[in-house]
Coordinates of N, CA and C in Angstrom, one line a residue:
X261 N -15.1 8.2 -0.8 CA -13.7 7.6 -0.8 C -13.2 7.4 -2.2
X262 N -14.1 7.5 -3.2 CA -13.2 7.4 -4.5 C -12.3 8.1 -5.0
X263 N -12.4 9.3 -4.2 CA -11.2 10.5 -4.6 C -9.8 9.8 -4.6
X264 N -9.8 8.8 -3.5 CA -9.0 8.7 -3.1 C -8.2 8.0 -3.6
X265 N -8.2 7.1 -4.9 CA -7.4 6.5 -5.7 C -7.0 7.5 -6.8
X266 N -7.3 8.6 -6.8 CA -6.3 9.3 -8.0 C -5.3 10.1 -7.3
X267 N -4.8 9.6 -6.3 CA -3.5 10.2 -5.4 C -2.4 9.4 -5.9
X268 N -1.4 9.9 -6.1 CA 0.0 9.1 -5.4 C -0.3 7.8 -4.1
X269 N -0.4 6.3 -4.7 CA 0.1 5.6 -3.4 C -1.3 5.7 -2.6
X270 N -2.0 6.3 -2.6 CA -2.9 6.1 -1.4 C -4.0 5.2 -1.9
X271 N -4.3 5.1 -2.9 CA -5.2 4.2 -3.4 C -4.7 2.7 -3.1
X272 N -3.6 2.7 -3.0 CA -2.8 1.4 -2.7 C -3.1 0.9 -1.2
X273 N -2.9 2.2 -0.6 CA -2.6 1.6 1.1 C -4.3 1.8 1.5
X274 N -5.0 2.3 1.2 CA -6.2 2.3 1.7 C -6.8 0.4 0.9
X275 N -6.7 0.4 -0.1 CA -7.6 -0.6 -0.6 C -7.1 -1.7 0.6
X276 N -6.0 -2.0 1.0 CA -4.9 -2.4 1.4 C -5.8 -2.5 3.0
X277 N -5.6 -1.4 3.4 CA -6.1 -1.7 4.9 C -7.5 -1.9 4.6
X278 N -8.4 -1.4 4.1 CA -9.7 -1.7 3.4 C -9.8 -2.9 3.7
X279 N -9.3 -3.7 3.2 CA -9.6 -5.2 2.9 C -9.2 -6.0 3.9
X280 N -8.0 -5.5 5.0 CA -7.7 -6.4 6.1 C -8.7 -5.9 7.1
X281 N -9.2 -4.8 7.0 CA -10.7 -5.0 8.4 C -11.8 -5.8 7.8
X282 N -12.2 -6.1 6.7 CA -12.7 -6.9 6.4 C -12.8 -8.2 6.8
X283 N -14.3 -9.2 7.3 CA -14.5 -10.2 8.0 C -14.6 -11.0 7.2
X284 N -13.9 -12.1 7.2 CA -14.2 -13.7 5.8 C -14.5 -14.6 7.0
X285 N -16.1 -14.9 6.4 CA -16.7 -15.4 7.5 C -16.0 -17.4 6.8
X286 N -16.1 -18.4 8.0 CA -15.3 -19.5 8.0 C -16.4 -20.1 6.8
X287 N -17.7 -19.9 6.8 CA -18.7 -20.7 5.9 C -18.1 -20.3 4.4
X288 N -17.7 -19.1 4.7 CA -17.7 -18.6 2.9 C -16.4 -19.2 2.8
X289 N -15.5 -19.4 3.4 CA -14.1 -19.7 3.0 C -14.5 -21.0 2.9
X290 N -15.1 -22.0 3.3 CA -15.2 -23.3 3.2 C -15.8 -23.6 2.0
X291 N -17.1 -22.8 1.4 CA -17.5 -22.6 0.1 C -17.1 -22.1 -1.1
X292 N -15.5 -21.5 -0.8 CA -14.2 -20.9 -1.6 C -14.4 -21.6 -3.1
X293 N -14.4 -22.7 -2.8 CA -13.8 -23.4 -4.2 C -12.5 -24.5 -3.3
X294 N -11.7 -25.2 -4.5 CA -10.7 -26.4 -4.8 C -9.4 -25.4 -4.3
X295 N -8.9 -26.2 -3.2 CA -7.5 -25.3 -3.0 C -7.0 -25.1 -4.3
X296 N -5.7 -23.8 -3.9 CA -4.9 -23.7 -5.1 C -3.4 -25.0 -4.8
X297 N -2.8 -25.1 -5.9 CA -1.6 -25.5 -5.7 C -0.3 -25.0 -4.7
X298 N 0.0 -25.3 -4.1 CA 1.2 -24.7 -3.5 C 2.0 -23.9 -4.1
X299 N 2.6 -24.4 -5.2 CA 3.8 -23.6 -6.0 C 3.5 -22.8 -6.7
X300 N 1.7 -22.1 -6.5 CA 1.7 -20.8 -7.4 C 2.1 -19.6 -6.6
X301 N 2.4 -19.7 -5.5 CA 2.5 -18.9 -4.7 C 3.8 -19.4 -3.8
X302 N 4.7 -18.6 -3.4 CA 5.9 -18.9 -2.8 C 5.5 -19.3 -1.4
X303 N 6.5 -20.1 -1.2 CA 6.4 -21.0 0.8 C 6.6 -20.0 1.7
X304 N 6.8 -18.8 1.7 CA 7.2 -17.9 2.9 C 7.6 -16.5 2.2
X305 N 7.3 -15.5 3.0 CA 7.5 -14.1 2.8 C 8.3 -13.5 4.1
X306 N 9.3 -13.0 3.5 CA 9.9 -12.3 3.8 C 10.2 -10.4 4.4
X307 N 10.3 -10.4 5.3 CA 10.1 -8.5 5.6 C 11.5 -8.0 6.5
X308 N 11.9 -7.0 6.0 CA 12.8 -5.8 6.8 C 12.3 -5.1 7.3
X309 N 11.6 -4.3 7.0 CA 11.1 -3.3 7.9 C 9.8 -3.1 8.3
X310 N 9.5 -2.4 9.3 CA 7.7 -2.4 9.6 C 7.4 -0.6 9.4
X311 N 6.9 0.0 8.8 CA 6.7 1.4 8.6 C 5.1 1.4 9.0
X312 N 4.7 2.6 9.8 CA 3.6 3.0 10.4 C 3.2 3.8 9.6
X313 N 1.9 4.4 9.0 CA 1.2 5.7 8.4 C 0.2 5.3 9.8
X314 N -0.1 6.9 9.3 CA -1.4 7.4 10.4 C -2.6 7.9 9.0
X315 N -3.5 7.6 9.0 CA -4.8 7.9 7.5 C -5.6 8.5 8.5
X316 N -5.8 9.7 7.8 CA -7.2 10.6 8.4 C -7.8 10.6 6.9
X317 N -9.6 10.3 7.0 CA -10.1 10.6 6.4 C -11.7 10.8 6.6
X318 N -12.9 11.5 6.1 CA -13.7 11.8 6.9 C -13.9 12.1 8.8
X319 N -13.0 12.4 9.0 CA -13.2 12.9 10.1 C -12.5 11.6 11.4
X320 N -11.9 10.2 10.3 CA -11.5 9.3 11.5 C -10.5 9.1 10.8
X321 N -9.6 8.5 11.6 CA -7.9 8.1 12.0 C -7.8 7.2 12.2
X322 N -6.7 6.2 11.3 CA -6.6 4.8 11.7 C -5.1 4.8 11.3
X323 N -4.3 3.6 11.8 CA -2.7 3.4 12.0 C -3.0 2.1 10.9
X324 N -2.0 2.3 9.8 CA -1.5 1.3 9.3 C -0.5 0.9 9.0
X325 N 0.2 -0.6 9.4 CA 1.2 -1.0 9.9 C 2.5 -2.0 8.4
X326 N 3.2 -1.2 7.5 CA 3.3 -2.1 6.7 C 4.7 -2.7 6.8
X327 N 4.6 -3.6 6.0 CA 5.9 -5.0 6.7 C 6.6 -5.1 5.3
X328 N 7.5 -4.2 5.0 CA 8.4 -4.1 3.5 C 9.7 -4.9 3.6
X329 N 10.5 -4.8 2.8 CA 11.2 -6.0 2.0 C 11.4 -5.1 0.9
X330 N 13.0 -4.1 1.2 CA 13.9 -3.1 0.3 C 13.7 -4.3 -1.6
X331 N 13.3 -3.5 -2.6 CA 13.4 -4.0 -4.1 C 12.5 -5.6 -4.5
X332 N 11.8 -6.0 -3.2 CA 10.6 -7.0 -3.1 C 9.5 -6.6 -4.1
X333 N 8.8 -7.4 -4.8 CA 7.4 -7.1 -5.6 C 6.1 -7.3 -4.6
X334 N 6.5 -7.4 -3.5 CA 5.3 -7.5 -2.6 C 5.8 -6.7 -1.4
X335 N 4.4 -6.5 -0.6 CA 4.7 -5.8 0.5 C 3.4 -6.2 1.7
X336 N 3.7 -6.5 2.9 CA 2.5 -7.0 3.8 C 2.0 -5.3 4.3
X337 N 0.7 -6.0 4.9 CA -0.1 -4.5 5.9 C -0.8 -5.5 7.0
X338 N -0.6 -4.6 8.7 CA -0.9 -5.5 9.5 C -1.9 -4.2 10.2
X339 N -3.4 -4.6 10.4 CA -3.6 -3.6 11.1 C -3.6 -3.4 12.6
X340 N -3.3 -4.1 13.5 CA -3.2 -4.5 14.7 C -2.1 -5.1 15.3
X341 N -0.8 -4.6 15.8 CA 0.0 -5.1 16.1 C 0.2 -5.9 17.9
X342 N 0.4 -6.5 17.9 CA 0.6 -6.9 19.5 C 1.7 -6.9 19.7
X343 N 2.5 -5.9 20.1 CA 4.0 -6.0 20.6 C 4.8 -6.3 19.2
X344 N 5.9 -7.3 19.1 CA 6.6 -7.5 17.5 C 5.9 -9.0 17.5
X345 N 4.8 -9.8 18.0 CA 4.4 -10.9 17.8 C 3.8 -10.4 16.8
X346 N 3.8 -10.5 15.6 CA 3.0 -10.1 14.3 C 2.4 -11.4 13.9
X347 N 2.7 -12.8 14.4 CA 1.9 -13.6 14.2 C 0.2 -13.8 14.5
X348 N 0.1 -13.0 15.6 CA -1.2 -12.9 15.7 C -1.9 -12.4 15.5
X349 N -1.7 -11.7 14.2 CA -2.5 -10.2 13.6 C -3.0 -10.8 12.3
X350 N -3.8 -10.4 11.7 CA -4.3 -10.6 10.1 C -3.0 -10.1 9.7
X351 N -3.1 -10.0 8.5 CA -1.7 -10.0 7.8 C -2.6 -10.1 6.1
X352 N -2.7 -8.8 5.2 CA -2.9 -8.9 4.0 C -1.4 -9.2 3.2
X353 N -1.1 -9.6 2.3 CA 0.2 -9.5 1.6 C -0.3 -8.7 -0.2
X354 N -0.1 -7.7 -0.6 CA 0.0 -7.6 -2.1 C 1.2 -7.7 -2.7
X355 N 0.8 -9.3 -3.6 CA 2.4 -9.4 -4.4 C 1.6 -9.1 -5.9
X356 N 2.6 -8.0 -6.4 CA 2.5 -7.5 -7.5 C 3.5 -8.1 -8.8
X357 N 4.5 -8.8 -8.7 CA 4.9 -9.9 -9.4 C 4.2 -10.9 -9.5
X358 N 3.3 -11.7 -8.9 CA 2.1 -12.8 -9.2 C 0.8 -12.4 -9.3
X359 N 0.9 -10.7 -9.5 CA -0.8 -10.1 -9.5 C -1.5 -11.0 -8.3
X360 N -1.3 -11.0 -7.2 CA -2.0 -12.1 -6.1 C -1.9 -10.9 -5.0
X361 N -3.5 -11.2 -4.5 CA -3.6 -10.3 -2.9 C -3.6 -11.5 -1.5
X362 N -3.1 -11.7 -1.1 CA -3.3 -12.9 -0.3 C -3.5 -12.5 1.5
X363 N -4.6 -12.9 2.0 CA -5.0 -12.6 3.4 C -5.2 -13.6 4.3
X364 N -4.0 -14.0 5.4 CA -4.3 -14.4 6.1 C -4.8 -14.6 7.5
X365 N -5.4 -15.0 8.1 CA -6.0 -14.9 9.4 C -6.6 -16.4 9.8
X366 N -6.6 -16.4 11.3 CA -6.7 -17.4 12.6 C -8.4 -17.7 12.1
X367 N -9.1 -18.8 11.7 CA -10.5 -19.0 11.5 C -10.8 -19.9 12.9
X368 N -12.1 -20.3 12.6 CA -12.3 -21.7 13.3 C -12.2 -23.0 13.2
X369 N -11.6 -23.1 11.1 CA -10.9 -23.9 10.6 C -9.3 -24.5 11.0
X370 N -8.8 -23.2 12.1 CA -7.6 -23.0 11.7 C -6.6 -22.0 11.1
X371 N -5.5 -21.9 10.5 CA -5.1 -20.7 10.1 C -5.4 -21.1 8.6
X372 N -5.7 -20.2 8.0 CA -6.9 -19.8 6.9 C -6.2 -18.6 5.6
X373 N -5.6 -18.9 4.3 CA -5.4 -18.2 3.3 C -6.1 -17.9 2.4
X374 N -6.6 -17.0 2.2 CA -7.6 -16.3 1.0 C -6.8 -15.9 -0.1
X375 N -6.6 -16.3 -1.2 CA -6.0 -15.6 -2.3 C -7.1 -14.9 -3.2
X376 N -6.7 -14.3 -3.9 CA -7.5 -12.9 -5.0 C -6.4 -12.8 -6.0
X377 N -7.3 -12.9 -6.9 CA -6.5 -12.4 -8.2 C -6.3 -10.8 -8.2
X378 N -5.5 -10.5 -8.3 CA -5.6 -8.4 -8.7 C -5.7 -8.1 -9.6
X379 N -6.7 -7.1 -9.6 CA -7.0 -6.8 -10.5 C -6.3 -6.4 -11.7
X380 N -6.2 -6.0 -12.8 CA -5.4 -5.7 -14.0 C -6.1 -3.7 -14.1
X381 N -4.8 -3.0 -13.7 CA -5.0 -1.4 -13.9 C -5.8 -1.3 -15.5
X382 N -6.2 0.1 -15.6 CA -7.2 0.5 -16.4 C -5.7 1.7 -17.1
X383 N -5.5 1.9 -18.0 CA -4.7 3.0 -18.7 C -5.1 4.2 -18.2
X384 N -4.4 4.9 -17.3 CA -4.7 6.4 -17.1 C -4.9 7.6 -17.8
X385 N -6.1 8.0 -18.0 CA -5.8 8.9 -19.0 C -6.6 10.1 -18.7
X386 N -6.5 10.5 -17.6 CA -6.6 12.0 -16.9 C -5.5 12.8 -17.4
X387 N -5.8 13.7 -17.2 CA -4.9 15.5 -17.0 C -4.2 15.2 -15.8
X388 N -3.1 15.4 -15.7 CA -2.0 15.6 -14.5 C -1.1 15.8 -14.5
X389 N -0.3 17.2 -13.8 CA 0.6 17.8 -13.2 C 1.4 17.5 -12.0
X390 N 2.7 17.8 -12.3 CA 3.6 17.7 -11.0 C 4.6 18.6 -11.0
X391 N 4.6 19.2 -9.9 CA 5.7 20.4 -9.8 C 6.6 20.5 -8.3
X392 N 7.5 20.7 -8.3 CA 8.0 20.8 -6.9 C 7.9 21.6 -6.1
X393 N 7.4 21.8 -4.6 CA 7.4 22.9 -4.1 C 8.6 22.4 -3.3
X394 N 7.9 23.4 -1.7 CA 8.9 23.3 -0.5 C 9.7 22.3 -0.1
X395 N 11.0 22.0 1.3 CA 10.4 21.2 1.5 C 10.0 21.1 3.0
X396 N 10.2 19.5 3.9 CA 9.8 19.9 5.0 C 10.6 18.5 5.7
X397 N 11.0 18.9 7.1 CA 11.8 17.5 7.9 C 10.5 16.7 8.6
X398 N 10.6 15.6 8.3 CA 9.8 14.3 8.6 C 10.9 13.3 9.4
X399 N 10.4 13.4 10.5 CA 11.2 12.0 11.7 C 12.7 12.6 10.7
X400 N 13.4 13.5 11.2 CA 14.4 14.1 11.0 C 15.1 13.9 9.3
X401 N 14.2 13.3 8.5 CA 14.6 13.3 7.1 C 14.3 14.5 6.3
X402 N 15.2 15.0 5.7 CA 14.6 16.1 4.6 C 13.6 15.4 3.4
X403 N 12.6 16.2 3.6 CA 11.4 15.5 2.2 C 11.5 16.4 1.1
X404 N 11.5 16.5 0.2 CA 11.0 17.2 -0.7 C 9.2 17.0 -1.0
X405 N 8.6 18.4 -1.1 CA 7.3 18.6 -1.8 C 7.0 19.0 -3.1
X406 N 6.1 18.0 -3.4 CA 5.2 18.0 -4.7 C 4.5 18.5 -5.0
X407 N 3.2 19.3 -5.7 CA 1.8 19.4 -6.0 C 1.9 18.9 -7.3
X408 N 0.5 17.8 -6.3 CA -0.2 17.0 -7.8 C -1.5 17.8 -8.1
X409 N -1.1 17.7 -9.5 CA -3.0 18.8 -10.3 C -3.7 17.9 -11.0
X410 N -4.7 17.5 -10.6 CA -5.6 16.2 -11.4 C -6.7 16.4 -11.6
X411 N -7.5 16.2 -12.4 CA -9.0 16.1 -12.7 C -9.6 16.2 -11.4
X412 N -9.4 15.1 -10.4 CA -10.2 14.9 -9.1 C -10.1 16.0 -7.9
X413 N -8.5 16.4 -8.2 CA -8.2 17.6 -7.2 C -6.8 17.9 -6.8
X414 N -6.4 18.2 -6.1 CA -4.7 18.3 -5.7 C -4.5 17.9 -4.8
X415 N -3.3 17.4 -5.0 CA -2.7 16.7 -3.8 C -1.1 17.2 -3.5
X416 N -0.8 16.3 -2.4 CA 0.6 17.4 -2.2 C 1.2 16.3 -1.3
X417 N 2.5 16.1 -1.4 CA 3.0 15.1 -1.0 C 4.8 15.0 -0.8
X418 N 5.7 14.2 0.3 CA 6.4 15.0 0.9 C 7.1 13.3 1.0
X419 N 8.1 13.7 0.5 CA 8.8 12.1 0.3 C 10.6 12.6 0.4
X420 N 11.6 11.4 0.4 CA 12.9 11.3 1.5 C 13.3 10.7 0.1
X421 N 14.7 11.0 -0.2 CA 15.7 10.2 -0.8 C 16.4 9.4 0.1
X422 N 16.3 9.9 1.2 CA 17.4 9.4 2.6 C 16.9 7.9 3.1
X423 N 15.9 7.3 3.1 CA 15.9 6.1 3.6 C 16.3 5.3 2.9
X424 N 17.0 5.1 2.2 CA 18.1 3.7 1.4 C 17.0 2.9 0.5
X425 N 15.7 3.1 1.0 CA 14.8 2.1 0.0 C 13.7 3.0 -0.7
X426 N 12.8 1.9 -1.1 CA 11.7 2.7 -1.8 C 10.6 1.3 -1.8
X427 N 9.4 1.4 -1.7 CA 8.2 0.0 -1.9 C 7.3 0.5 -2.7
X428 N 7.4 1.5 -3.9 CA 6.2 2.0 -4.3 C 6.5 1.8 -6.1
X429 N 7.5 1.3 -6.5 CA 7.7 1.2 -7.7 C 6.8 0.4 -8.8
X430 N 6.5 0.7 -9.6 CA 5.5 0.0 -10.7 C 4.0 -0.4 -9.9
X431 N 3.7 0.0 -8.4 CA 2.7 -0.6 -7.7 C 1.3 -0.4 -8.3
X432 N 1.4 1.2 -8.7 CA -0.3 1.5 -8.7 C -0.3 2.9 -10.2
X433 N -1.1 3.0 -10.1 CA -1.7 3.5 -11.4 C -0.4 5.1 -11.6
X434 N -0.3 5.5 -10.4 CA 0.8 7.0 -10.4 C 2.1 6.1 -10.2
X435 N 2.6 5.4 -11.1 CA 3.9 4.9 -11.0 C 4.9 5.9 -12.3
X436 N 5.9 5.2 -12.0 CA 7.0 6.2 -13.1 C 6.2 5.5 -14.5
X437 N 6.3 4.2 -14.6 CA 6.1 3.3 -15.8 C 4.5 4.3 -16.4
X438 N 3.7 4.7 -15.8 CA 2.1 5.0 -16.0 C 2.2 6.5 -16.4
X439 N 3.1 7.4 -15.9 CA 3.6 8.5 -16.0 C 4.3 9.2 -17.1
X440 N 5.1 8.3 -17.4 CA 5.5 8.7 -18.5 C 4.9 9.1 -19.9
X441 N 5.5 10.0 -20.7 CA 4.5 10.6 -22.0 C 3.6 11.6 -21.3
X442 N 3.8 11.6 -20.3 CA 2.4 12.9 -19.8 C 3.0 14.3 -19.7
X443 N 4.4 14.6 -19.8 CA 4.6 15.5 -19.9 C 5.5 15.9 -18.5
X444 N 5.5 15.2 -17.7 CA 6.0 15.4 -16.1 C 7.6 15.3 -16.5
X445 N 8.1 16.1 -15.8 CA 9.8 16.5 -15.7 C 10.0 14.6 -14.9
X446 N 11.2 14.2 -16.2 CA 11.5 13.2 -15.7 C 12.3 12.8 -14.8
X447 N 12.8 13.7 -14.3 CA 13.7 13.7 -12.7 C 13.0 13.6 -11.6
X448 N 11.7 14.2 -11.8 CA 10.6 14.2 -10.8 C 10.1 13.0 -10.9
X449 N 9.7 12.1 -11.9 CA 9.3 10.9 -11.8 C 10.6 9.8 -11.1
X450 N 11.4 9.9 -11.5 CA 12.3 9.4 -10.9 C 12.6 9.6 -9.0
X451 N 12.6 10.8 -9.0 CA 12.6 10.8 -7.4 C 11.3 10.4 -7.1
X452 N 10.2 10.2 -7.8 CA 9.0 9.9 -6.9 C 8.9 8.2 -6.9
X453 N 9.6 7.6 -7.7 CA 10.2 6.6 -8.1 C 10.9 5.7 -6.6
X454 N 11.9 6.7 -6.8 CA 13.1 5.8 -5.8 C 12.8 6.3 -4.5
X455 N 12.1 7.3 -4.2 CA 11.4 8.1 -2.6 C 11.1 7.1 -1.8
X456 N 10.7 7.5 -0.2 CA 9.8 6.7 0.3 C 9.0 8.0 0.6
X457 N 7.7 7.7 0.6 CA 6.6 8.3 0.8 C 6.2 8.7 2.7
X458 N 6.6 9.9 2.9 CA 6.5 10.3 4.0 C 5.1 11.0 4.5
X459 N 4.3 11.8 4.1 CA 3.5 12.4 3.5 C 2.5 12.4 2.5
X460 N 1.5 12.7 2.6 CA 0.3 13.1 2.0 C -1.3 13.5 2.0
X461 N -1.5 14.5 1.3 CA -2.6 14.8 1.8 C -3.2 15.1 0.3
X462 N -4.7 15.1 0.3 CA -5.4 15.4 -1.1 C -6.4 16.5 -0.4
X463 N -7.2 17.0 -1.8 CA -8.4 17.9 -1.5 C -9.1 17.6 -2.8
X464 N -10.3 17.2 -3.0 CA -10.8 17.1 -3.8 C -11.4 18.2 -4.3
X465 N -12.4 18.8 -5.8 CA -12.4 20.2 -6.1 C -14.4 20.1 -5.3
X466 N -14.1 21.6 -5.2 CA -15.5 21.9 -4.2 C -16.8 22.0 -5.2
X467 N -16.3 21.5 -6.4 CA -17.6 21.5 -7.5 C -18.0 19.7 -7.5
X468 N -17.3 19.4 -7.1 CA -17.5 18.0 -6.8 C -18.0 17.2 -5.7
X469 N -19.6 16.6 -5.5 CA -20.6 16.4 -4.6 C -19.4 15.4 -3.8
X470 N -19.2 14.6 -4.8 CA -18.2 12.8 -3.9 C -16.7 13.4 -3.0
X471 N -17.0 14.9 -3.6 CA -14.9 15.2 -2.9 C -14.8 15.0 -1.6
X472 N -13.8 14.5 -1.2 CA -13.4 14.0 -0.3 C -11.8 15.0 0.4
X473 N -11.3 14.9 2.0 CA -10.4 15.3 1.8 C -9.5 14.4 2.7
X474 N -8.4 14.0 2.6 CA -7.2 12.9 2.9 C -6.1 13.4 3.8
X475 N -5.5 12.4 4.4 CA -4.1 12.9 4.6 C -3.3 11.5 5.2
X476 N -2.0 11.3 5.0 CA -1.9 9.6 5.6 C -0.5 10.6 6.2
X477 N 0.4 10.4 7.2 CA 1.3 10.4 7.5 C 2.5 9.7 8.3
X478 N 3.6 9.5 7.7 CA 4.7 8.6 8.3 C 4.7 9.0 9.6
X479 N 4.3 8.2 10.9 CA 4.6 8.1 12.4 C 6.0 6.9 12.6
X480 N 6.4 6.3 12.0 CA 7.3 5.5 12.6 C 8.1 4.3 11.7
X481 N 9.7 4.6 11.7 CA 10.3 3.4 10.5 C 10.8 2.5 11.5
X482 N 10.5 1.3 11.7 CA 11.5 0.4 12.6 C 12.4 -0.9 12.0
X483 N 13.3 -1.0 11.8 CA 14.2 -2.4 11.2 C 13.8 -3.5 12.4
X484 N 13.0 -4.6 11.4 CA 12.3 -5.7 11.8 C 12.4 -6.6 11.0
X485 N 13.5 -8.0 11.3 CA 13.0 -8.9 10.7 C 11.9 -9.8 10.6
X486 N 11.1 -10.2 10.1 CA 10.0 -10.8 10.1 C 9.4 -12.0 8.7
X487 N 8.9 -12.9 8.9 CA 8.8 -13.9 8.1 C 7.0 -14.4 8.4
X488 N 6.3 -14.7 7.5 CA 5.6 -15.8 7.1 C 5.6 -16.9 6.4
X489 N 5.3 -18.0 6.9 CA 5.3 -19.4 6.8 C 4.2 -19.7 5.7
X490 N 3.5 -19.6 4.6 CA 2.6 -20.1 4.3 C 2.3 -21.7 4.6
X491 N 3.2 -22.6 4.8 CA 3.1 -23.8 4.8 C 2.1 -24.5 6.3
X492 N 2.3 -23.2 6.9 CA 1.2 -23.2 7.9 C -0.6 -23.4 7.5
X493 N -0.7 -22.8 6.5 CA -1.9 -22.4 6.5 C -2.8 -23.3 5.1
X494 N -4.1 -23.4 5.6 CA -5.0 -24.0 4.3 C -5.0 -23.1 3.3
X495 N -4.5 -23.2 2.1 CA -5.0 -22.0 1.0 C -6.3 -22.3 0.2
X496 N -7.1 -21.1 -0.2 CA -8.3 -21.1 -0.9 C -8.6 -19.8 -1.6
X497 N -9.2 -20.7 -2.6 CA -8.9 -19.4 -3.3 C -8.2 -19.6 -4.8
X498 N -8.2 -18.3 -5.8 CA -7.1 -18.6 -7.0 C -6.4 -17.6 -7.4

């Protein structure tokens, strides 16, 4: 699975769903440490929309459900939805303005917040290409296609000017900000920029024992308002 953070964005959504199937048992959260303060972290979050991907990888498929907020520094992922009750689902949040990963879920404490520090990115300094290819209609949007050429392998990826937003700005290591100086046509970083990500798939190179091969795809955009309450919940954690 390591291939899978030298993609466009996918390193983001995997770590992301990664970490909300993850079990925080009630002992360890009680052995957390000293709550944090309230006001390091805002009273409530806010979402517009809920966007679906579908991730194939090794041979399984899983749906991940994310809860955006158009020009927001953060973005939720729910992996289990019950109808639009999204209160009763885990709920990871990555806010990238407070470097904070924050996961909440129903304990036997009660409703239960885990915060994490995020980590601080490493300076990219791979070989990597971008070129435009074809393109292709996604849930009736024209996408334009990419190929990415990277040390780890190619990838190829298929993104909309047409949806009015974008949630992928400064996020992860293939941002415009990390890109630049590398030599990539700056029009192309820009639309990869302001896009929303419809598509993707990687192939890692076949000289490589760990290669792996990927693909996440947009199944569904729905306009949703939706809120969390943090004031609900015990926080732990820093």
């Amino acid at each position: 699975m390591k291939k899978l953070i030298t993609v466009m964005m996918l390193s983001l959504f995997v770590m992301a769903c990664k970490e909300d199937q993850r079990v925080t048992k009630s002992a360890e959260l009680a052995l957390a440490g000293a709550y944090i303060p309230q006001d390091k972290i805002p009273s409530s979050y806010a979402f517009n929309w809920r966007i679906t991907y579908e991730m194939e990888a090794n041979d399984k498929k899983m749906d991940c459900h994310y809860m955006v907020k158009p020009k927001a520094s953060y973005f939720g992922v729910v992996m289990e939805l019950n109808g639009n009750d999204l209160s009763k689902n885990t709920i990871t949040i990555k806010d990238f303005g407070r470097r904070k990963s924050l996961n909440l879920r129903k304990g036997k404490g009660g409703k239960l917040l885990y915060v994490r520090d995020m980590p601080e990115l490493k300076d990219n300094d791979q070989s990597i290409t971008i070129e435009r290819i074809g393109t292709k209609d996604i849930l009736g949007a024209t996408c334009q296609g990419y190929k990415i050429t990277m040390d780890a392998g190619i990838g190829t990826l298929y993104m909309t000017q047409d949806a009015g937003f974008a949630f992928n700005k400064d996020f992860e290591q293939y941002s415009k900000k990390r890109l630049e100086g590398k030599g990539i046509d700056a029009s192309i970083l820009n639309e990869l920029e302001n896009g929303l990500l419809m598509e993707m798939s990687f192939e890692g190179h076949e000289t490589d024992a760990s290669a792996s091969a990927s693909k996440m795809t947009i199944k569904e955009m729905t306009e949703l308002k939706f809120s969390v309450d943090l004031s609900e919940y015990k926080i732990i954690g820093g």
